[in-house]
Short mmCIF file of C-alpha atoms in Angstrom, two decimals:
data_model
loop_
_atom_site.label_atom_id
_atom_site.label_comp_id
_atom_site.label_asym_id
_atom_site.label_seq_id
_atom_site.Cartn_x
_atom_site.Cartn_y
_atom_site.Cartn_z
CA MET A 221 40.85 24.61 16.56
CA GLY A 222 37.69 26.23 15.12
CA SER A 223 38.13 24.66 11.68
CA LEU A 224 38.63 21.22 13.23
CA ILE A 225 35.37 21.53 15.19
CA GLY A 226 33.63 22.79 12.04
CA GLU A 227 34.92 19.82 10.06
CA LEU A 228 33.75 17.39 12.75
CA GLU A 229 30.31 19.00 12.81
CA ALA A 230 30.05 18.77 9.01
CA ARG A 231 31.02 15.09 9.09
CA GLN A 232 28.62 14.45 11.94
CA ALA A 233 25.79 16.09 9.97
CA ALA A 234 26.63 14.00 6.89
CA VAL A 235 26.67 10.76 8.87
CA ARG A 236 23.44 11.75 10.65
CA GLY A 237 21.83 12.21 7.23
CA GLN A 238 23.04 8.77 6.14
CA VAL A 239 21.72 7.20 9.36
CA GLU A 240 18.30 8.79 8.82
CA GLU A 241 18.23 7.59 5.22
CA LEU A 242 19.16 4.05 6.26
CA GLU A 243 16.54 4.07 9.03
CA GLY A 244 13.93 5.07 6.44
CA GLN A 245 15.05 2.25 4.16
CA ILE A 246 14.91 -0.23 7.06
CA ALA A 247 11.38 0.90 7.94
CA ALA A 248 10.27 0.49 4.32
CA LEU A 249 11.96 -2.92 4.07
CA THR A 250 10.34 -3.99 7.35
CA VAL A 251 6.90 -3.18 5.93
CA ARG A 252 7.74 -5.04 2.74
CA LEU A 253 9.08 -8.02 4.72
CA GLU A 254 5.85 -8.23 6.75
CA GLU A 255 3.77 -8.06 3.57
CA GLU A 256 5.80 -10.88 2.01
CA ARG A 257 5.56 -12.97 5.20
CA GLY A 258 1.79 -12.53 5.09
CA ARG A 259 1.75 -13.51 1.44
CA LEU A 260 3.87 -16.60 2.18
CA GLU A 261 1.55 -17.58 5.02
CA ARG A 262 -1.53 -17.20 2.80
CA LEU A 263 0.07 -19.29 0.05
CA THR A 264 1.05 -21.98 2.54
CA VAL A 265 -2.46 -22.17 3.99
CA THR A 266 -3.96 -22.24 0.48
CA ARG A 267 -1.65 -25.08 -0.58
CA GLU A 268 -2.42 -27.06 2.57
CA THR A 269 -6.16 -26.55 2.07
CA LEU A 270 -5.96 -27.69 -1.55
CA GLU A 271 -3.99 -30.77 -0.48
CA GLU A 272 -6.66 -31.57 2.14
CA LEU A 273 -9.40 -31.22 -0.47
CA ALA A 274 -7.49 -33.44 -2.89
CA VAL A 275 -7.13 -36.11 -0.20
CA GLU A 276 -10.91 -35.93 0.31
CA GLY A 277 -11.38 -36.42 -3.44
CA ILE A 278 -12.73 -32.96 -4.10
CA VAL A 279 -11.68 -31.60 -7.48
CA LEU A 280 -11.69 -27.85 -7.96
CA ASP A 281 -12.22 -26.03 -11.24
CA ALA A 282 -9.03 -23.98 -11.74
CA SER A 283 -10.85 -21.43 -13.92
CA ALA A 284 -13.13 -20.57 -10.98
CA LEU A 285 -10.07 -19.95 -8.82
CA ALA A 286 -8.54 -17.62 -11.41
CA ALA A 287 -11.56 -15.28 -11.42
CA GLU A 288 -10.65 -11.91 -9.97
CA PRO A 289 -12.98 -10.80 -7.15
CA VAL A 290 -15.08 -7.72 -7.89
CA GLY A 291 -16.02 -5.13 -5.30
CA GLY A 292 -13.21 -5.86 -2.89
CA GLY A 293 -14.03 -9.59 -2.57
CA ARG A 294 -14.53 -10.36 1.11
CA VAL A 295 -11.94 -12.91 2.28
CA VAL A 296 -11.18 -13.57 5.95
CA GLY A 297 -7.69 -12.38 6.95
CA VAL A 298 -6.91 -10.85 3.57
CA GLN A 299 -7.87 -7.48 2.14
CA THR A 300 -8.28 -7.83 -1.59
CA VAL A 301 -7.44 -4.71 -3.58
CA THR A 302 -8.80 -5.18 -7.07
CA VAL A 303 -7.36 -3.59 -10.18
CA TRP A 304 -9.26 -0.40 -11.01
CA ARG A 305 -11.59 -0.65 -13.98
CA GLU A 306 -13.96 1.83 -15.59
CA GLY A 307 -17.04 2.29 -13.42
CA MET A 308 -15.37 1.32 -10.14
CA THR A 309 -15.33 3.71 -7.17
CA SER A 310 -13.57 3.69 -3.82
CA ALA A 311 -16.67 1.91 -2.47
CA ASP A 312 -15.29 -1.19 -4.25
CA LEU A 313 -12.27 -1.24 -1.91
CA PRO A 314 -11.80 -2.59 1.62
CA PRO A 315 -12.48 0.14 4.24
CA VAL A 316 -8.90 1.25 4.98
CA TYR A 317 -8.03 1.44 1.27
CA ARG A 318 -11.31 3.29 0.60
CA ASP A 319 -10.38 5.85 3.26
CA ILE A 320 -6.92 6.32 1.75
CA VAL A 321 -8.28 6.78 -1.79
CA ASP A 322 -10.93 9.22 -0.56
CA VAL A 323 -8.30 11.32 1.27
CA VAL A 324 -6.09 11.41 -1.85
CA ASP A 325 -9.09 12.25 -4.07
CA ASP A 326 -10.15 15.10 -1.77
CA ALA A 327 -6.65 16.59 -1.45
CA PRO A 328 -5.92 19.76 -3.43
CA GLY A 329 -2.63 18.29 -4.69
CA PRO A 330 -0.23 15.37 -4.25
CA VAL A 331 -0.05 13.97 -0.70
CA GLN A 332 2.47 11.98 1.32
CA ALA A 333 1.77 8.99 3.55
CA LYS A 334 2.53 11.05 6.64
CA GLN A 335 -0.24 13.49 5.65
CA ILE A 336 -2.78 10.70 5.11
CA VAL A 337 -2.22 8.81 8.38
CA PRO A 338 -3.91 11.34 10.71
CA ARG A 339 -6.75 11.86 8.22
CA ILE A 340 -7.66 8.17 8.36
CA GLY A 341 -7.58 8.12 12.15
CA LEU A 342 -4.17 6.58 12.81
CA PRO A 343 -1.46 7.93 15.12
CA ALA A 344 1.43 9.61 13.28
CA GLN A 345 3.92 6.86 14.14
CA THR A 346 6.63 5.59 11.81
CA ALA A 347 5.10 2.10 11.64
CA LYS A 348 1.67 3.49 10.69
CA ILE A 349 3.19 5.82 8.09
CA GLU A 350 5.21 2.99 6.53
CA GLY A 351 2.18 0.69 6.55
CA THR A 352 0.13 3.36 4.83
CA ARG A 353 2.95 3.94 2.33
CA GLY A 354 2.80 0.22 1.49
CA LYS A 355 -0.95 0.48 0.92
CA LEU A 356 -0.44 3.57 -1.26
CA LYS A 357 2.10 1.65 -3.37
CA ARG A 358 -0.38 -1.24 -3.72
CA LEU A 359 -3.06 1.22 -4.85
CA VAL A 360 -0.60 2.59 -7.44
CA GLU A 361 0.10 -0.96 -8.70
CA ARG A 362 -3.65 -1.61 -9.03
CA GLY A 363 -4.33 1.63 -10.97
CA TRP A 364 -6.20 3.54 -8.25
CA LEU A 365 -3.45 6.11 -7.62
CA ASP A 366 -0.42 7.60 -9.36
CA GLU A 367 3.01 8.33 -7.88
CA GLN A 368 4.63 10.68 -10.38
CA THR A 369 7.18 11.88 -7.83
CA PRO A 370 8.48 9.36 -5.26
CA GLY A 371 6.41 9.62 -2.09
CA LEU A 372 3.76 11.94 -3.56
CA PHE A 373 0.44 10.34 -4.45
CA THR A 374 -2.52 11.55 -6.54
CA ALA A 375 -5.65 10.02 -8.04
CA SER A 376 -4.64 8.05 -11.14
CA ALA A 377 -4.88 9.85 -14.46
CA ARG A 378 -7.22 7.09 -15.73
CA ARG A 379 -9.59 7.61 -12.80
CA ARG A 380 -9.49 11.39 -13.21
CA ALA A 381 -10.22 11.01 -16.93
CA ALA A 382 -13.20 8.80 -16.04
CA GLY A 383 -14.43 11.48 -13.61
CA VAL A 384 -14.16 9.31 -10.50
CA THR A 385 -13.27 11.20 -7.32
CA GLY A 386 -14.03 10.74 -3.63
CA GLY A 387 -15.77 7.41 -4.21
CA VAL A 388 -18.50 8.99 -6.36
CA LYS A 389 -18.56 9.14 -10.14
CA SER A 390 -19.10 12.74 -11.14
CA ARG A 391 -21.21 13.74 -14.16
#
C-alpha cells in the first residue's frame, strides 16, 4: 500500500507543477492580451480621429506623424517608451518605467519582476508582478534593459558601455 500512496503523491506533485506552470502562462498571456486590447483601442481611436479630420478637410503631413517622440513624449492615456539612444537617461522615460530602470540599474545583479514590484511601491500581487514583467519586456525591446536569462533583467550592455546608470550619466 505504501508504494501506491508514494506513486499517487509523485503524480500529484507532477500535476501540481504543471498546474502552476499553466497558471503562470495564463497570467503572462492575460497581461499580453490586455496590452494588445489597449493597442487595438488606441489604433481604433486614432483611425476614427483621422477620419473625422479628413471629413473636415484637414490634411495631415504623414512625415510629422512618423517622427518618434523624444523624452518620453507626453500623450494622454498612453505611456510612450522610446528606443534608447546614446545620451538618454531614465529621466527620458515615463515615471513608472523610470522607476523600474532605476531599480534595475541600482541592483547588484540581475533582478526578477517580483523583486522590483515592492521597490517601486506596488503590492506583491500576481497581477502587479505580471504587469511589471510586461514593462520589463518592453524596456528590453526598446534597448533599455537586457534579459540574458529568461526572467532576469539587467541594464543593457549598450547603456552600461555608455556609462548610463540610475538615470545619471557617469563620467
